[in-house]
Coordinates of C-alpha atoms in Angstrom, one line a residue:
M1 CA 3.2 -3.4 -1.9
N2 CA 3.3 -6.9 -0.2
S3 CA 1.3 -5.7 -1.6
S4 CA 0.2 -5.8 -0.4
L5 CA 2.2 -6.1 0.3
A6 CA 1.9 -3.4 -0.4
V7 CA 2.2 -2.7 -1.0
R8 CA 1.1 -3.6 0.4
L9 CA 1.2 -4.5 3.1
L10 CA 1.3 -5.1 2.2
F11 CA -1.4 -4.7 5.0
L12 CA -2.8 -5.2 8.0
G13 CA -0.8 -2.1 8.8
C14 CA -0.3 -0.8 4.8
G15 CA 1.8 -1.9 2.7
M16 CA 1.8 -1.3 -0.6
W17 CA 3.7 -2.2 -4.4
G18 CA 4.8 -0.4 -7.0
V19 CA 6.2 -2.8 -10.2
A20 CA 8.1 -1.9 -13.5
N21 CA 6.4 -4.2 -15.7
G22 CA 6.9 -3.4 -19.1
L23 CA 8.3 -0.5 -21.5
T24 CA 6.7 0.4 -25.3
A25 CA 8.2 2.4 -27.0
V26 CA 6.0 5.1 -28.0
S27 CA 7.0 7.3 -31.2
R28 CA 6.3 11.0 -31.6
G29 CA 5.9 12.6 -35.1
S30 CA 8.6 15.3 -36.1
R31 CA 8.0 18.0 -39.4
L32 CA 10.2 17.3 -42.6
G33 CA 10.7 20.8 -44.3
V34 CA 13.0 21.7 -47.0
R35 CA 14.5 24.2 -47.5
M36 CA 14.6 25.8 -51.0
G37 CA 19.3 26.3 -51.2
V38 CA 19.8 29.3 -53.0
R39 CA 23.2 29.8 -55.6
G40 CA 22.0 27.3 -56.9
V41 CA 22.1 23.4 -54.0
S42 CA 20.4 21.0 -55.2
V43 CA 17.1 20.6 -53.8
L44 CA 16.7 17.4 -53.3
Q45 CA 20.5 17.8 -51.1
Q46 CA 18.6 19.3 -49.1
S47 CA 15.5 16.7 -49.0
A48 CA 18.0 13.8 -48.0
A49 CA 20.0 16.5 -45.2
S50 CA 16.0 17.1 -43.6
T51 CA 15.5 13.6 -44.3
E52 CA 18.4 12.2 -41.6
A53 CA 17.6 15.2 -39.1
A54 CA 14.1 14.8 -39.4
A55 CA 14.3 11.4 -38.8
E56 CA 17.7 12.5 -35.6
E57 CA 15.4 14.5 -34.0
S58 CA 12.4 12.2 -33.5
M59 CA 14.8 9.4 -32.0
E60 CA 15.6 11.8 -30.2
K61 CA 11.6 12.3 -29.2
K62 CA 10.7 8.4 -29.4
K63 CA 9.7 7.8 -25.5
K64 CA 9.1 4.4 -23.3
V65 CA 6.9 4.7 -20.8
L66 CA 7.5 2.5 -18.0
T67 CA 4.2 2.1 -15.5
R68 CA 4.4 1.6 -11.9
R69 CA 1.8 -0.5 -10.9
I70 CA 1.4 0.8 -7.0
L71 CA -1.3 -1.6 -5.2
S72 CA -2.0 -1.0 -1.1
G73 CA -4.8 -1.7 1.4
V74 CA -5.7 -2.2 4.9
Q75 CA -8.8 -4.3 6.9
P76 CA -11.5 -3.4 7.3
T77 CA -12.0 -5.0 11.4
G78 CA -13.1 -2.8 13.5
S79 CA -12.8 1.4 12.6
L80 CA -9.8 2.7 10.6
H81 CA -8.3 5.0 13.2
L82 CA -5.1 7.1 13.2
G83 CA -2.2 5.3 12.9
N84 CA -4.1 3.4 9.5
Y85 CA -4.5 6.8 8.8
L86 CA -1.7 8.8 9.5
G87 CA 1.1 5.8 8.4
A88 CA -0.9 4.0 5.8
I89 CA -4.2 6.3 3.6
R90 CA -2.5 9.2 3.7
Q91 CA 1.0 8.1 2.0
W92 CA -0.9 6.9 -0.5
V93 CA -2.7 9.8 -1.6
E94 CA 0.8 11.8 -1.5
F95 CA 2.5 8.7 -4.1
Q96 CA -1.5 9.3 -6.8
D97 CA -0.6 12.7 -6.3
T98 CA 3.4 13.9 -6.7
G99 CA 4.7 9.4 -7.7
K100 CA 6.0 9.7 -5.6
F101 CA 6.4 8.0 -1.1
G102 CA 8.5 10.2 1.6
A103 CA 8.6 7.8 4.0
A104 CA 9.8 4.4 2.2
L105 CA 13.8 4.2 2.7
E106 CA 14.6 4.2 -0.9
E107 CA 17.3 5.5 -3.0
E108 CA 16.3 7.9 -5.8
E109 CA 15.6 6.2 -9.4
E110 CA 17.7 8.0 -11.2
E111 CA 16.0 10.2 -14.2
Q112 CA 15.8 8.6 -17.8
D113 CA 16.1 9.5 -21.3
N114 CA 13.5 9.3 -22.8
V115 CA 11.7 7.2 -20.0
E116 CA 7.8 8.9 -19.2
V117 CA 6.9 6.7 -16.0
V118 CA 2.7 6.8 -15.9
N119 CA 1.3 5.5 -12.0
E120 CA -1.4 2.6 -11.9
N121 CA -3.3 3.0 -8.7
L122 CA -4.6 0.3 -6.7
F123 CA -6.3 1.0 -3.1
C124 CA -8.1 -2.5 -1.6
V125 CA -10.4 -2.4 1.6
V126 CA -8.9 -6.4 1.9
D127 CA -11.7 -7.6 3.1
L128 CA -10.5 -11.6 3.6
H129 CA -8.0 -10.7 5.9
A130 CA -10.6 -9.7 8.0
I131 CA -11.6 -13.2 9.1
T132 CA -9.4 -14.5 9.9
M133 CA -9.7 -14.1 13.5
P134 CA -14.2 -14.7 15.0
H135 CA -15.9 -11.6 13.7
D136 CA -19.4 -10.2 13.2
P137 CA -20.7 -11.3 9.7
K138 CA -23.4 -7.8 10.2
E139 CA -20.0 -5.3 11.1
L140 CA -18.2 -6.9 8.4
E141 CA -19.8 -5.0 5.2
E142 CA -20.9 -2.2 6.8
S143 CA -17.2 -2.1 7.5
T144 CA -15.7 -2.6 4.5
L145 CA -18.1 0.1 2.5
A146 CA -16.8 2.7 5.8
S147 CA -13.3 1.5 4.6
A148 CA -13.4 2.4 1.4
A149 CA -15.5 5.3 1.7
L150 CA -12.5 6.8 4.3
Y151 CA -10.4 5.9 1.7
I152 CA -11.8 8.4 -1.0
A153 CA -13.1 10.8 2.2
A154 CA -9.0 10.9 2.9
G155 CA -7.8 12.4 -0.8
I156 CA -8.2 8.9 -2.5
D157 CA -9.5 10.5 -6.3
P158 CA -11.7 7.5 -8.3
E159 CA -10.9 9.8 -11.2
K160 CA -6.8 9.4 -10.7
S161 CA -7.0 5.3 -8.7
K162 CA -8.8 2.3 -8.9
V163 CA -11.1 1.8 -5.2
F164 CA -11.7 -1.7 -5.2
V165 CA -13.1 -4.8 -2.3
Q166 CA -10.2 -7.6 -2.3
S167 CA -13.4 -10.2 -2.8
H168 CA -14.6 -8.8 -5.3
V169 CA -11.7 -9.8 -7.7
P170 CA -11.7 -14.4 -7.0
A171 CA -8.1 -14.1 -7.9
H172 CA -6.6 -12.7 -5.1
S173 CA -8.1 -16.1 -2.7
E174 CA -7.4 -18.8 -6.4
L175 CA -4.2 -17.6 -6.4
A176 CA -3.6 -18.1 -2.1
W177 CA -5.0 -21.2 -2.5
L178 CA -1.6 -22.1 -5.0
L179 CA 0.5 -20.7 -3.4
N180 CA -0.3 -22.9 0.2
C181 CA 0.3 -25.8 -2.1
A182 CA 3.8 -24.7 -2.9
T183 CA 4.7 -23.2 0.5
P184 CA 5.7 -25.7 2.6
M185 CA 4.1 -26.3 6.8
N186 CA 7.7 -24.4 8.4
W187 CA 7.8 -21.5 6.4
L188 CA 4.7 -20.5 7.5
E189 CA 5.8 -22.0 11.1
R190 CA 8.6 -19.1 11.7
M191 CA 6.2 -16.4 10.9
I192 CA 6.2 -14.3 14.2
Q193 CA 3.2 -12.5 14.0
F194 CA 1.5 -15.8 14.2
K195 CA 2.8 -17.4 17.1
D196 CA 2.2 -14.4 18.9
K197 CA -1.7 -13.7 18.9
A198 CA -1.2 -18.2 18.8
K199 CA 0.0 -18.1 22.1
K200 CA -2.5 -14.8 23.1
Q201 CA -5.9 -16.3 22.2
G202 CA -4.9 -20.7 22.4
T203 CA -4.0 -22.7 19.5
D204 CA -6.8 -24.7 20.2
S205 CA -9.9 -22.3 18.5
V206 CA -7.6 -20.6 16.1
G207 CA -8.3 -21.1 12.4
V208 CA -6.6 -22.0 9.9
G209 CA -6.6 -19.0 7.8
L210 CA -4.8 -16.7 10.4
F211 CA -1.5 -19.8 9.6
T212 CA -1.8 -19.0 5.9
Y213 CA -2.9 -15.9 5.8
P214 CA 0.9 -14.9 5.2
V215 CA 0.7 -16.6 1.7
L216 CA -2.6 -15.0 0.9
M217 CA -1.3 -11.5 1.8
A218 CA 1.9 -12.8 -0.9
A219 CA -0.6 -13.6 -3.3
D220 CA -2.4 -10.4 -3.5
I221 CA 1.2 -9.0 -4.1
L222 CA 1.6 -11.1 -7.0
L223 CA -1.0 -10.6 -8.3
Y224 CA -0.2 -7.8 -9.6
Q225 CA 3.0 -8.6 -10.9
A226 CA 4.4 -5.2 -8.2
D227 CA 9.1 -5.5 -8.2
R228 CA 8.6 -2.8 -5.4
V229 CA 6.7 -3.2 -1.9
P230 CA 6.4 0.1 0.5
V231 CA 5.5 -1.9 4.1
G232 CA 5.6 -1.6 7.8
E233 CA 9.5 -3.1 9.5
D234 CA 6.8 -5.4 10.9
Q235 CA 5.9 -6.2 7.2
R236 CA 9.0 -7.3 6.8
Q237 CA 8.7 -11.0 6.8
H238 CA 5.6 -11.3 5.5
L239 CA 7.5 -10.5 1.9
E240 CA 10.0 -11.9 2.2
L241 CA 8.1 -14.9 2.8
A242 CA 6.8 -14.0 -0.8
R243 CA 10.2 -13.5 -2.4
D244 CA 11.0 -17.1 -0.8
V245 CA 7.9 -18.4 -2.7
V246 CA 8.2 -16.4 -5.8
R247 CA 11.7 -18.2 -5.7
R248 CA 9.9 -21.6 -4.9
F249 CA 7.0 -21.5 -7.7
N250 CA 9.6 -20.4 -10.6
D251 CA 12.2 -22.6 -10.2
Q252 CA 9.1 -25.5 -9.7
Y253 CA 7.1 -24.6 -12.1
C254 CA 8.6 -21.7 -14.6
K255 CA 11.2 -23.6 -16.8
G256 CA 12.4 -26.2 -19.6
N257 CA 10.7 -27.1 -22.8
P258 CA 7.3 -28.5 -20.8
Y259 CA 6.7 -24.8 -19.5
K260 CA 7.1 -23.6 -22.7
K261 CA 5.1 -26.1 -24.4
R262 CA 2.3 -25.0 -22.2
C263 CA 3.3 -21.5 -22.5
K264 CA 2.6 -21.6 -26.3
K265 CA -0.7 -23.6 -26.2
A266 CA -2.4 -21.6 -23.7
K267 CA -1.1 -18.2 -26.3
I268 CA 0.8 -16.7 -22.5
P269 CA 5.1 -15.2 -22.7
S270 CA 6.7 -18.5 -21.0
R271 CA 8.9 -15.7 -18.7
P272 CA 7.8 -16.8 -15.5
A273 CA 4.6 -16.6 -13.3
F274 CA 5.9 -14.0 -10.5
T275 CA 7.7 -11.1 -10.2
E276 CA 10.2 -11.1 -6.9
P277 CA 8.9 -8.2 -5.2
Q278 CA 11.7 -5.7 -3.1
A279 CA 10.6 -4.1 0.5
M280 CA 10.5 -0.6 0.5
I281 CA 10.1 0.1 4.4
V282 CA 8.9 2.6 6.0
T283 CA 9.2 4.7 8.2
Q284 CA 7.7 8.4 8.4
G285 CA 5.2 9.7 8.6
G286 CA 2.3 7.7 10.9
A287 CA 3.2 4.6 9.8
R288 CA 4.7 3.5 14.4
V289 CA 1.9 6.0 15.7
M290 CA 2.0 4.4 18.5
S291 CA -0.9 3.2 21.4
L292 CA -2.8 5.8 23.7
T293 CA -2.2 3.4 26.7
D294 CA 1.2 2.0 26.0
G295 CA 3.7 3.4 24.7
T296 CA 5.7 0.8 23.0
S297 CA 2.7 -0.6 21.5
K298 CA 1.6 0.2 18.0
M299 CA -2.3 1.9 18.1
S300 CA -4.3 -1.5 17.1
K301 CA -7.7 -2.1 15.7
S302 CA -7.9 -5.3 17.9
D303 CA -7.1 -3.9 20.9
P304 CA -10.1 -4.0 23.6
N305 CA -9.4 -0.8 24.9
D306 CA -11.4 1.6 22.5
N307 CA -9.4 4.0 24.4
S308 CA -6.2 3.0 23.1
R309 CA -6.8 4.6 19.2
I310 CA -7.7 8.1 17.8
N311 CA -10.1 6.0 15.0
V312 CA -10.5 8.7 12.2
L313 CA -14.4 8.8 12.8
D314 CA -14.6 9.5 16.4
P315 CA -16.0 12.8 17.2
P316 CA -14.7 15.7 19.1
K317 CA -15.6 15.3 22.4
V318 CA -14.6 11.4 22.6
I319 CA -11.4 13.0 20.6
R320 CA -10.7 15.1 23.7
S321 CA -11.9 12.8 25.9
K322 CA -9.6 10.0 25.3
I323 CA -6.3 12.2 24.8
K324 CA -7.5 13.9 28.2
K325 CA -6.9 10.1 29.6
C326 CA -3.7 9.3 27.7
K327 CA -0.8 7.9 29.2
T328 CA 1.7 10.4 30.2
D329 CA 4.7 9.7 32.4
E330 CA 6.3 12.7 35.8
F331 CA 8.5 13.9 33.8
K332 CA 9.1 17.1 33.6
G333 CA 8.7 19.2 30.4
I334 CA 8.1 18.0 26.8
E335 CA 11.0 15.6 24.2
W336 CA 11.1 13.9 22.0
D337 CA 13.2 10.0 21.5
N338 CA 14.0 9.9 24.8
P339 CA 13.7 6.1 25.1
D340 CA 12.8 6.7 28.5
R341 CA 9.6 8.7 27.7
P342 CA 8.0 6.6 24.8
E343 CA 4.8 8.9 25.8
A344 CA 6.5 11.8 25.5
T345 CA 7.3 11.3 22.3
N346 CA 4.9 9.2 21.0
L347 CA 2.4 12.1 21.3
L348 CA 4.7 14.6 20.1
N349 CA 4.8 12.0 17.5
I350 CA 0.5 12.4 16.1
Y351 CA 1.4 16.7 17.2
A352 CA 3.2 17.4 14.2
S353 CA 2.0 14.6 11.7
V354 CA -1.7 16.1 11.9
Q355 CA 0.1 19.6 11.3
P356 CA 2.0 18.4 8.2
S357 CA 3.3 21.9 7.2
R358 CA 5.1 22.5 10.5
T359 CA 8.6 21.6 11.4
R360 CA 9.3 19.5 15.0
Q361 CA 12.1 22.5 15.6
D362 CA 9.0 24.7 15.7
I363 CA 6.8 22.3 18.1
L364 CA 9.3 21.4 20.1
E365 CA 10.3 25.3 20.8
E366 CA 6.2 25.9 21.2
V367 CA 5.7 22.6 23.8
Q368 CA 9.4 22.3 26.2
D369 CA 8.4 23.2 29.1
L370 CA 4.6 22.4 28.7
S371 CA 3.3 20.6 31.0
W372 CA 1.3 17.8 30.4
G373 CA -2.0 19.4 30.9
E374 CA -1.5 22.2 29.0
F375 CA -0.2 20.4 25.8
K376 CA -3.3 17.8 26.6
P377 CA -5.3 19.8 24.5
L378 CA -3.4 21.8 22.8
L379 CA -2.9 18.2 20.9
A380 CA -6.7 17.7 20.7
D381 CA -7.5 20.4 19.3
A382 CA -5.5 19.6 16.3
I383 CA -6.2 16.3 15.8
V384 CA -10.1 17.6 15.5
N385 CA -8.7 20.7 13.3
H386 CA -7.2 18.0 10.7
L387 CA -9.3 15.3 11.0
E388 CA -12.7 17.4 10.4
P389 CA -12.6 18.0 7.1
I390 CA -12.5 14.4 6.4
Q391 CA -15.0 13.3 8.6
K392 CA -17.2 15.8 6.8
K393 CA -16.3 14.1 3.3
Y394 CA -17.6 11.2 4.7
D395 CA -20.0 11.5 5.3
Q396 CA -21.4 12.8 1.6
V397 CA -19.2 10.0 0.3
R398 CA -20.8 7.0 2.4
S399 CA -24.6 8.6 2.0
D400 CA -24.3 7.9 -1.6
E401 CA -24.1 4.4 -1.9
E402 CA -24.4 4.3 -5.6
Y403 CA -21.8 6.5 -6.2
L404 CA -19.8 4.5 -3.5
M405 CA -21.0 0.7 -5.2
G406 CA -20.2 2.5 -9.0
V407 CA -16.3 3.6 -7.5
L408 CA -15.7 -0.8 -6.4
R409 CA -17.1 -2.1 -9.4
D410 CA -15.5 0.5 -11.8
G411 CA -12.1 -0.5 -8.9
A412 CA -12.7 -4.6 -9.0
D413 CA -13.3 -4.4 -13.2
S414 CA -10.3 -3.3 -13.6
A415 CA -8.4 -5.3 -11.3
N416 CA -9.5 -8.0 -12.0
A417 CA -8.3 -7.4 -15.9
I418 CA -4.9 -7.4 -14.3
A419 CA -5.2 -10.5 -11.7
S420 CA -6.7 -13.2 -13.7
R421 CA -3.2 -12.5 -16.1
T422 CA -1.4 -13.3 -13.0
L423 CA -3.7 -15.6 -12.2
K424 CA -3.9 -17.5 -16.0
S425 CA 0.0 -17.8 -16.3
A426 CA -0.1 -19.5 -12.4
K427 CA -2.7 -22.0 -13.7
V428 CA -0.8 -23.0 -17.7
A429 CA 2.2 -23.1 -14.8
M430 CA 1.2 -25.7 -13.1
G431 CA -0.9 -27.4 -15.7
F432 CA -4.5 -26.5 -15.2
S433 CA -6.2 -27.5 -17.7
Q434 CA -8.0 -24.1 -20.0
L435 CA -11.0 -23.6 -21.3
D436 CA -9.7 -20.4 -24.0

């Protein structure tokens, strides 16, 4: 967003990025009409007046095109769960179809006269992030393709958006190395997620990739020149790192006459290599779906207890079993936003999220006097009914290997065309030799 992270997520939940990457003037033709005058009025005078009026009309119709590039992605480790879908993928579909991110805390953009906004959507399976912890090579390819198929099944339309796999675009890993060399180690030592995972796993068993993956996330965002990145609150620190990296890189390598000469030789603009992204914090739409076994922890693919989450591809029988076993409390009735009842709030949030046409008040009136034994079957039915069409579409997409690979190939080609330009700018800035 950064992207990645997004922006996403950028990733590891949701990330995505919106970018205004240039203004292009578009002229619209106007007809020049000459009316023959009466009573001896000069045709030349009327022609001149008509020409002037036509020029004014042409100016009014001249428009600028503002392109907003949106990139977001989710890790393919394990199965995508309800939190990934509600907190990220469904919001991508919303942006794809409406051009708006309803769950992002952001002031509405003022409409500008004679400006046409065009959205360019890229949705990525971030498989490079999936190997920061020990993984099974046999499962990585299948989970990557399954994630891409789920994007499409959930509503991402390859005719409107590009879907690709991160490792199919080499610029991601190459730029990550360049940025690693420009990022102070103490910046990464402050990253909370690394501290938490290292504490659980032990520093002796944690790979360097886990330490440096925030730099890869920064590369994901910066490659696509994102200026806005919708992310969850837990990814704000990683986006701030990306901003720090941009300032440091642009300050060290993108100033002065030597830089301008390198750019001129490479036949590229001498503007700074990267755009500094701004955060759009996502707070609604299921962005914080919590664990079924602990209402204070996020639903996570890394939780060893599969009963802690609803996977998007779980069969109805499994969903009903998980909901039946999920943690509740001993309070009477069901209510929202009681700090002493995190599980009640979480289950109600899920219930509302899978029934987007219903209001909060409507749901509360239905369930507030129910027991957990009465509410859980309603919740399970709502989840099953919401996921059923997605699962059917997934089966169709995943079974058509030729179609899926064609979508990913087309997406990678589009992403490569954008990312390679940014990578070239970064390499020119740092002084690498160029073959062309």
